[in-house]
């Protein structure tokens, strides 16, 4: 079932946003934001904790703990409801527009009485914002782009949210008598960045027991449609889940059909026609006789068409059919192939757990190595110092091999400054095992400046990995505008890996840019960017994105043995002995 921690995190984040919108204390808003993040990343279910245990969570004080307890007990928080009542829902929706923010949304409401996203778009086209301070032509363009992002993501949920709901539903239905098979399909099985709805398939002789159980599940807030073959429900968060029950002997064809994508399925059906066959969700049939040829497994369906089984993450009609026919389909990266995680944080900066706790959790995943990469000093709010990072290095050396023999690497996440410079001089950086470098500010520089900035970071002798390269936050912030082909060429030339950041709100690089970067010969690192032990599990989403970009074990540096990885990380030492 969904974790209470996630609900509480969303509640506290909304409270922090509303404090900002209403012009409240910025420090109070920041405190609630930090508490939200701490609770979301806490490993224990907060609904099972008493007040004393709640207050042991970092950044959760007396006031926050009281509100959490109140919400868990009653389902609401009066202080939050009071703020909600003061601000029209449309204004709250406006704060979700990337590049706008709560202060500007409130200014628009107070000065121009704009109270919805649609009214804001109309006002921009009518040039009504021009007289307000800070609202120039460039700002209007950015807001319109942000509105487009918001609207394109409307009705869609992050990959991890959809996965959690789908796995709960599958687990409950799989336990029912008569269930021969059960799984989710659709865009979720293909590991798309966001999911519009969840498709669940059950193979069983009788559908009625499953439909009945489905509409009575705790996740069900509304029954959209109910039938013998298909039932749809909507969760409390607005996610639609569709259940289809198919005969067991049609399982393979149905799973292939409902996994999609539409474009992939059209290609497969065209191939079937070429073979004198017809493919539907019920099976592969001989066109002349109407006889069903195969249908029980996906492997059978693809094999009859002269294809290997095509992993769901590749089914987007991006050449996978042609590659399969030619015997050139790559073996995609598997989660079990990853030998370590090269981008994680501890409570030395903005993480929620100590180094030893993070290392133990990484070792429990079977990793051969694990890197801690806390923020460097130019991200000022993290208050990093030379002394702190050197003390951590000593701790890393003491803990090395102490958790099931796992090697612990000491790294840092550097900040790529506006001119492409990074924290710390070369002689200091030489002491790290690896350096990740990421953009954390100045996202709106022009294209040439951002390109030079990223290229210069790739050319730095001690930068091994460019972290979350586009800086995007799905549905909230667009990626930076840079010439990424030039960046990719620089990374390939200098031996700098590009990160596939597995945080579900990032998934950065995305699959389309991975495909482009791979053609340049770039290497990649699939990292969790974990800020707590529970975030280490995000790796599955990074691997899904890497698969969609056709990455193999050889492309991904943290799928390599440590000796090969260390040779790769010596990039800077070759030019700076």
XYZ file of C-alpha atoms in Angstrom:
577
model
C 0.000 0.000 0.000
C 1.017 3.617 -0.443
C 3.229 4.911 2.359
C 1.737 7.404 4.779
C 5.105 9.181 4.532
C 4.342 10.194 0.951
C 0.950 11.662 1.885
C 2.436 13.605 4.775
C 5.300 14.850 2.609
C 2.835 16.208 0.022
C 0.763 17.833 2.769
C 3.731 19.615 4.336
C 5.050 20.757 0.962
C 1.658 22.282 0.171
C 1.648 24.010 3.557
C 5.098 25.458 2.838
C 3.943 26.692 -0.579
C 0.840 28.323 0.890
C 2.928 30.081 3.533
C 5.021 31.577 0.723
C 1.978 32.530 -1.377
C 0.382 34.376 1.519
C 3.591 36.230 2.313
C 4.318 34.294 5.485
C 7.636 33.739 7.196
C 10.127 32.407 4.640
C 12.077 30.591 7.368
C 8.887 28.839 8.487
C 8.127 27.791 4.919
C 11.667 26.460 4.530
C 11.357 24.557 7.824
C 8.191 22.794 6.661
C 9.777 22.045 3.305
C 12.775 20.434 5.015
C 10.485 18.458 7.313
C 8.492 17.253 4.311
C 11.629 15.977 2.622
C 12.816 14.301 5.818
C 9.521 12.471 6.333
C 9.309 11.437 2.685
C 12.768 9.894 2.897
C 12.338 8.318 6.338
C 12.576 4.519 6.299
C 9.852 3.911 8.927
C 6.109 4.332 8.347
C 5.231 7.575 10.174
C 1.677 6.366 10.830
C 3.173 3.886 13.294
C 5.265 6.402 15.218
C 4.297 8.237 18.384
C 5.090 11.899 19.017
C 8.478 11.183 20.540
C 9.494 8.960 17.641
C 8.261 11.511 15.096
C 10.445 14.191 16.642
C 13.511 11.979 16.259
C 13.222 12.395 12.475
C 15.660 15.124 11.330
C 14.016 18.564 10.900
C 10.754 17.449 12.551
C 10.103 19.661 15.554
C 7.218 19.956 17.968
C 4.944 21.982 15.680
C 5.498 19.752 12.645
C 5.038 16.574 14.697
C 1.756 17.914 16.064
C 0.431 18.615 12.578
C 1.524 15.202 11.324
C -0.182 13.472 14.229
C -3.307 15.574 13.697
C -3.454 14.647 10.009
C -2.905 10.953 10.680
C -5.617 11.006 13.337
C -8.279 13.122 11.604
C -7.334 13.323 7.923
C -6.924 17.120 7.942
C -4.936 19.988 9.452
C -6.954 23.121 10.361
C -3.980 25.448 9.827
C -3.614 24.137 6.287
C -7.341 24.316 5.596
C -7.331 27.950 6.748
C -4.601 28.842 4.257
C -6.351 26.916 1.489
C -9.510 28.933 2.108
C -7.615 32.218 1.683
C -6.262 31.388 -1.763
C -8.442 30.451 -4.768
C -7.708 26.983 -6.120
C -6.757 28.497 -9.473
C -4.020 30.582 -7.878
C -2.653 27.477 -6.171
C -2.651 25.760 -9.561
C -0.726 28.708 -11.013
C 2.090 28.145 -8.520
C 2.723 24.792 -10.211
C 3.658 26.543 -13.465
C 7.396 26.135 -13.991
C 9.229 29.489 -13.814
C 6.299 31.338 -12.146
C 6.460 30.548 -8.433
C 4.231 31.488 -5.478
C 5.219 35.162 -5.081
C 4.538 36.045 -8.687
C 1.300 34.048 -8.697
C 0.073 36.050 -5.709
C 1.129 39.336 -7.314
C -0.882 38.498 -10.424
C -3.910 37.713 -8.285
C -3.651 40.870 -6.221
C -2.729 43.286 -9.023
C -4.677 41.903 -11.998
C -7.203 39.548 -10.321
C -5.852 36.621 -12.375
C -7.081 33.465 -10.645
C -6.484 30.593 -13.067
C -3.944 29.250 -15.541
C -6.272 29.999 -18.434
C -6.757 33.608 -17.309
C -2.980 33.965 -17.035
C -2.405 32.707 -20.598
C -5.065 35.101 -21.896
C -3.514 38.016 -19.978
C -0.097 37.318 -21.511
C -1.521 37.242 -25.027
C -3.312 40.524 -24.282
C -0.007 41.990 -22.971
C -1.633 42.891 -19.638
C 1.439 41.847 -17.617
C 3.775 44.390 -19.223
C 3.265 47.047 -16.546
C 4.169 44.789 -13.605
C 7.715 44.851 -12.207
C 9.753 41.860 -13.341
C 7.383 40.832 -16.147
C 9.127 41.472 -19.469
C 8.835 39.748 -22.845
C 11.308 36.997 -21.877
C 9.397 36.324 -18.645
C 6.136 36.019 -20.557
C 7.718 33.541 -22.966
C 9.020 31.458 -20.056
C 5.619 31.451 -18.344
C 3.847 30.387 -21.549
C 6.388 27.582 -21.944
C 5.757 26.606 -18.322
C 1.997 26.547 -18.938
C 2.613 24.222 -21.869
C 4.643 21.904 -19.660
C 1.959 21.942 -16.981
C -0.810 21.187 -19.453
C 1.141 18.427 -21.175
C 1.623 16.694 -17.842
C -1.986 17.197 -16.690
C -3.563 13.911 -15.719
C -0.204 12.152 -15.717
C 1.649 10.940 -12.635
C 5.330 10.192 -11.965
C 6.599 6.719 -12.699
C 7.113 5.817 -9.042
C 3.575 6.834 -8.037
C 2.027 4.726 -10.804
C 4.330 1.798 -10.002
C 3.352 1.798 -6.336
C -0.378 1.742 -7.167
C 0.066 -0.921 -9.843
C 2.116 -3.216 -7.625
C -0.475 -2.965 -4.840
C -3.278 -3.899 -7.245
C -1.290 -6.743 -8.800
C -0.397 -8.152 -5.383
C -4.031 -8.211 -4.233
C -5.413 -9.697 -7.440
C -2.633 -12.293 -7.675
C -3.671 -13.668 -4.292
C -7.242 -14.425 -5.428
C -8.267 -18.021 -6.258
C -8.329 -18.687 -9.985
C -5.658 -16.134 -10.893
C -3.202 -17.818 -13.236
C -1.228 -14.703 -14.100
C -1.367 -11.014 -13.250
C 0.803 -8.042 -14.154
C 0.632 -4.431 -15.267
C 1.039 -3.420 -18.903
C 0.800 -0.191 -20.907
C 3.158 2.753 -20.650
C 4.062 1.747 -17.096
C 5.495 -1.561 -18.282
C 7.369 0.394 -20.949
C 8.745 2.629 -18.142
C 7.648 5.926 -19.646
C 8.666 8.998 -17.635
C 5.086 9.725 -16.615
C 1.957 7.597 -16.771
C -1.550 8.640 -17.796
C -3.315 5.526 -16.551
C -2.408 2.050 -15.346
C -3.361 -1.102 -17.265
C -3.581 -4.332 -15.259
C -4.111 -7.757 -16.848
C -5.336 -10.944 -15.197
C -5.406 -14.377 -16.817
C -8.339 -16.367 -15.394
C -11.271 -18.486 -16.535
C -13.829 -16.287 -14.720
C -13.678 -12.501 -14.595
C -16.456 -11.692 -12.084
C -14.494 -12.410 -8.846
C -11.668 -10.158 -9.975
C -13.918 -7.296 -11.021
C -15.722 -7.510 -7.687
C -12.496 -7.496 -5.692
C -11.060 -4.690 -7.812
C -13.849 -2.177 -7.130
C -13.623 -2.912 -3.390
C -9.892 -2.345 -3.040
C -8.724 0.368 -0.609
C -7.136 2.241 -3.520
C -10.521 2.693 -5.236
C -12.070 6.124 -4.787
C -14.473 5.988 -7.738
C -15.709 3.317 -10.155
C -15.534 4.821 -13.643
C -16.958 1.866 -15.584
C -17.691 -1.716 -14.666
C -18.036 -4.597 -17.078
C -17.372 -8.285 -17.578
C -14.138 -7.805 -19.550
C -12.966 -4.390 -18.375
C -13.437 -2.338 -15.223
C -11.936 1.083 -14.575
C -11.503 2.833 -11.243
C -9.973 6.129 -10.174
C -7.779 6.491 -7.114
C -8.018 9.316 -4.595
C -5.112 11.002 -6.400
C -6.973 10.910 -9.722
C -5.054 8.053 -11.343
C -7.215 5.772 -13.487
C -6.560 2.038 -13.286
C -8.047 -0.288 -15.919
C -8.440 -4.008 -15.229
C -8.896 -6.541 -18.011
C -9.419 -10.243 -17.443
C -8.422 -12.454 -20.370
C -8.562 -16.229 -20.966
C -5.318 -17.925 -19.946
C -4.699 -19.200 -23.461
C -4.760 -15.606 -24.793
C -2.328 -14.255 -22.211
C 0.707 -13.673 -24.435
C -1.182 -11.924 -27.211
C -3.124 -9.785 -24.734
C 0.017 -8.789 -22.842
C 1.756 -7.828 -26.081
C -1.276 -5.861 -27.279
C -1.959 -3.931 -24.081
C 1.715 -3.175 -23.437
C 1.952 -1.229 -26.718
C 3.063 1.256 -27.754
C 0.473 1.914 -30.445
C 3.179 2.623 -33.031
C 5.081 -0.557 -32.118
C 1.912 -2.642 -32.348
C 1.129 -1.248 -35.796
C 4.571 -2.370 -36.987
C 4.070 -5.823 -35.494
C 0.637 -6.186 -37.113
C 2.085 -5.106 -40.459
C 4.717 -7.814 -40.086
C 1.985 -10.337 -39.281
C 0.102 -9.406 -42.459
C 3.311 -9.946 -44.424
C 3.365 -13.496 -43.023
C -0.279 -14.122 -43.917
C -1.345 -13.734 -40.303
C -3.578 -11.474 -38.251
C -2.637 -10.328 -34.742
C -5.089 -9.193 -32.066
C -5.300 -9.253 -28.286
C -6.729 -12.784 -28.575
C -3.883 -14.328 -30.526
C -2.029 -14.664 -33.809
C -4.369 -16.153 -36.438
C -3.920 -17.655 -39.909
C -5.681 -15.208 -42.234
C -6.814 -17.901 -44.668
C -8.196 -20.418 -42.188
C -8.954 -18.288 -39.138
C -7.068 -20.829 -37.033
C -5.228 -19.480 -34.009
C -1.527 -20.158 -34.394
C -0.014 -18.938 -31.107
C -1.165 -16.800 -28.172
C -0.078 -18.150 -24.781
C 3.186 -16.208 -24.389
C 4.724 -13.050 -25.821
C 7.805 -15.047 -26.775
C 5.668 -17.327 -28.979
C 3.994 -14.388 -30.679
C 7.243 -12.622 -31.518
C 9.015 -15.849 -32.520
C 6.293 -16.770 -35.017
C 6.943 -13.422 -36.695
C 10.696 -14.062 -36.897
C 11.530 -11.782 -33.986
C 13.251 -12.258 -30.648
C 11.240 -11.243 -27.593
C 11.470 -7.450 -27.506
C 11.809 -5.916 -24.023
C 8.828 -3.653 -23.233
C 11.105 -0.641 -22.690
C 12.130 -0.804 -26.361
C 8.632 -0.986 -27.836
C 8.330 2.561 -29.154
C 8.810 2.022 -32.923
C 12.298 3.453 -32.862
C 13.903 0.769 -35.012
C 13.488 -2.163 -32.615
C 11.566 -4.254 -35.187
C 14.235 -3.809 -37.854
C 17.010 -4.506 -35.308
C 15.204 -7.646 -34.155
C 14.797 -8.956 -37.694
C 18.488 -8.305 -38.358
C 19.577 -9.998 -35.121
C 21.011 -6.693 -33.862
C 18.753 -5.999 -30.894
C 20.978 -5.026 -27.937
C 20.851 -6.853 -24.622
C 19.540 -4.018 -22.415
C 21.051 -3.114 -19.076
C 19.514 -5.088 -16.203
C 19.122 -3.825 -12.640
C 21.078 -6.807 -11.333
C 24.004 -5.816 -13.588
C 24.733 -2.645 -11.620
C 27.703 -3.151 -9.308
C 27.418 0.147 -7.457
C 25.941 3.608 -7.078
C 28.133 6.622 -7.874
C 25.967 9.565 -6.724
C 24.529 9.623 -3.188
C 24.278 12.056 -0.273
C 24.470 11.847 3.495
C 23.418 14.098 6.357
C 26.749 15.907 6.047
C 24.895 18.067 3.512
C 21.261 17.587 2.469
C 20.870 13.853 2.992
C 18.777 12.301 5.751
C 21.005 9.445 6.906
C 24.590 9.117 8.072
C 27.376 7.608 6.012
C 27.418 4.289 7.838
C 23.643 3.869 7.496
C 23.780 4.666 3.784
C 26.710 2.311 3.241
C 24.955 -0.525 5.070
C 21.833 -0.049 2.930
C 23.937 -0.034 -0.248
C 25.745 -3.200 0.819
C 22.393 -4.884 1.487
C 21.618 -4.382 -2.206
C 24.645 -6.517 -3.068
C 26.796 -3.697 -4.429
C 30.513 -4.241 -4.880
C 31.159 -0.523 -4.436
C 29.335 2.617 -3.342
C 30.261 6.296 -3.635
C 29.281 9.080 -1.266
C 29.198 12.413 -3.129
C 28.056 15.162 -0.808
C 27.724 18.719 -2.085
C 30.733 20.986 -2.437
C 31.054 24.492 -0.894
C 29.703 26.590 -3.775
C 26.207 25.304 -3.004
C 26.278 27.699 -0.091
C 23.194 26.537 1.810
C 24.874 23.169 2.433
C 27.718 24.818 4.388
C 30.422 22.452 3.220
C 33.996 23.158 4.310
C 37.382 21.627 3.570
C 37.582 20.338 7.120
C 34.177 18.622 6.932
C 34.901 16.845 3.666
C 38.346 15.711 4.835
C 36.858 14.352 8.067
C 34.330 12.439 5.977
C 37.181 11.037 3.893
C 38.768 9.614 7.036
C 35.425 8.036 7.965
C 35.147 6.549 4.468
C 38.579 4.979 4.770
C 37.674 3.477 8.172
C 34.387 2.031 6.853
C 35.841 0.729 3.578
C 35.210 -3.053 3.242
C 33.413 -3.138 6.613
C 30.009 -3.917 5.034
C 30.199 -7.304 3.310
C 33.505 -6.315 1.712
C 31.929 -3.462 -0.251
C 34.385 -0.786 -1.330
C 33.413 2.775 -0.403
C 34.547 5.551 -2.709
C 34.904 9.118 -1.537
C 33.510 11.593 -4.012
C 31.744 14.919 -4.182
C 29.049 16.588 -6.244
C 30.611 19.762 -7.581
C 28.662 22.781 -8.772
C 29.113 23.864 -12.372
C 29.268 27.645 -12.049
C 27.923 30.164 -14.592
C 31.262 30.118 -16.446
C 31.770 26.354 -16.178
C 34.138 26.482 -13.216
C 33.785 24.059 -10.285
C 34.403 24.102 -6.530
C 37.895 23.532 -5.139
C 41.277 23.778 -6.913
C 42.768 20.841 -8.814
C 45.196 19.892 -6.045
C 42.276 19.458 -3.632
C 40.123 17.579 -6.155
C 42.985 15.142 -6.715
C 42.215 13.589 -3.318
C 38.746 12.376 -4.342
C 38.068 8.973 -5.876
C 35.556 10.559 -8.254
C 33.783 13.853 -8.911
C 30.248 14.385 -10.160
C 29.598 17.912 -11.487
C 26.090 19.352 -11.860
C 24.303 22.594 -12.667
C 22.329 23.889 -9.686
C 21.674 27.519 -10.639
C 21.554 30.067 -13.512
C 19.280 27.823 -15.555
C 18.169 30.658 -17.871
C 21.494 31.494 -19.463
C 21.406 31.624 -23.252
C 22.106 28.549 -25.355
C 25.724 29.379 -26.159
C 26.576 30.150 -22.527
C 24.989 26.940 -21.249
C 26.741 24.883 -23.924
C 30.146 26.392 -23.075
C 29.421 25.868 -19.397
C 28.750 22.141 -19.775
C 31.591 21.592 -22.253
C 34.060 23.308 -19.934
C 32.924 21.085 -17.050
C 33.385 17.974 -19.225
C 36.875 19.146 -20.136
C 37.878 19.568 -16.487
C 40.476 16.899 -15.687
C 38.856 15.914 -12.380
C 35.190 15.826 -13.455
C 34.205 12.203 -14.072
C 30.419 12.439 -14.392
C 28.048 15.231 -15.432
C 25.125 14.879 -13.003
C 21.469 15.310 -14.089
C 22.737 16.973 -17.289
C 19.619 18.898 -18.394
C 18.599 19.846 -14.789
C 14.948 19.169 -15.643
C 12.273 18.438 -13.048
C 9.420 16.609 -14.756
C 6.310 18.746 -14.937
C 7.978 21.536 -12.942
C 11.113 22.754 -14.687
C 12.201 22.350 -18.308
C 15.694 21.232 -19.154
C 18.279 23.873 -19.929
C 18.627 25.061 -23.512
C 22.061 23.862 -24.632
C 23.544 22.330 -27.767
C 23.651 18.855 -26.326
C 25.267 17.288 -29.377
C 28.258 19.538 -28.731
C 28.164 18.541 -25.051
C 27.949 14.849 -25.971
C 30.906 15.165 -28.323
C 32.940 16.819 -25.549
C 32.070 14.051 -23.087
C 33.054 11.355 -25.582
C 36.318 13.173 -26.354
C 37.302 13.707 -22.719
C 36.123 10.436 -21.195
C 33.416 12.063 -19.067
C 30.311 10.013 -18.283
C 26.796 11.401 -18.468
C 24.440 10.563 -15.661
C 21.073 8.892 -15.951
C 19.701 10.262 -12.698
C 17.147 7.795 -11.308
C 15.174 10.249 -9.163
C 11.605 9.822 -10.512
C 11.110 13.569 -10.885
C 14.312 13.846 -12.930
C 15.089 10.722 -15.016
C 17.812 12.865 -16.522
C 19.154 12.165 -19.133
C 15.875 11.118 -20.711
C 15.706 8.299 -23.217
C 15.760 10.410 -26.398
C 18.899 12.277 -25.347
C 20.503 8.997 -24.260
C 19.990 7.653 -27.781
C 21.670 10.753 -29.230
C 24.529 10.697 -26.731
C 25.190 7.004 -27.336
C 25.753 7.695 -31.027
C 28.612 9.988 -29.986
C 30.254 7.135 -28.054
C 29.529 8.548 -24.587
C 29.689 6.412 -21.437
C 26.977 6.687 -18.790
C 26.451 6.287 -15.040
C 23.015 5.232 -13.752
C 22.800 6.711 -10.254
C 20.149 7.011 -7.555
C 21.144 10.506 -6.314
C 19.847 9.075 -3.030
C 19.309 11.458 -0.133
C 18.056 8.674 2.148
C 18.232 4.897 2.308
C 14.789 4.495 0.705
C 15.962 6.518 -2.308
C 18.462 3.793 -3.181
C 15.479 1.864 -4.563
C 15.016 4.514 -7.256
C 17.676 2.713 -9.298
C 14.937 0.644 -10.956
C 13.584 3.785 -12.641
C 17.013 4.833 -13.834
C 17.571 1.385 -15.312
C 14.199 1.561 -17.066
C 15.181 4.891 -18.610
C 18.586 3.501 -19.581
C 16.885 0.539 -21.263
C 14.646 2.898 -23.220
C 17.863 4.561 -24.418
C 19.233 1.114 -25.448
C 22.107 1.160 -22.990
C 23.967 -2.073 -22.353
C 26.301 -3.125 -19.548
C 29.280 -1.975 -21.586
C 27.830 1.545 -21.893
C 27.332 2.019 -18.133
C 30.435 2.546 -16.014
C 28.847 1.389 -12.746
C 28.056 -1.960 -14.348
C 31.807 -2.496 -14.703
C 34.137 -4.286 -12.264
C 35.865 -1.886 -9.881
C 39.260 -2.259 -11.571
C 37.843 -1.141 -14.926
C 35.870 1.652 -13.254
C 38.989 2.950 -11.500
C 40.834 3.110 -14.832
C 37.970 5.202 -16.204
C 38.037 7.488 -13.158
C 41.746 8.209 -13.668
C 40.766 10.613 -16.451
C 42.269 13.652 -14.739
C 45.373 11.871 -13.502
C 46.419 11.144 -17.085
C 46.796 14.847 -17.823
C 47.562 16.056 -14.280
C 49.975 13.551 -12.685
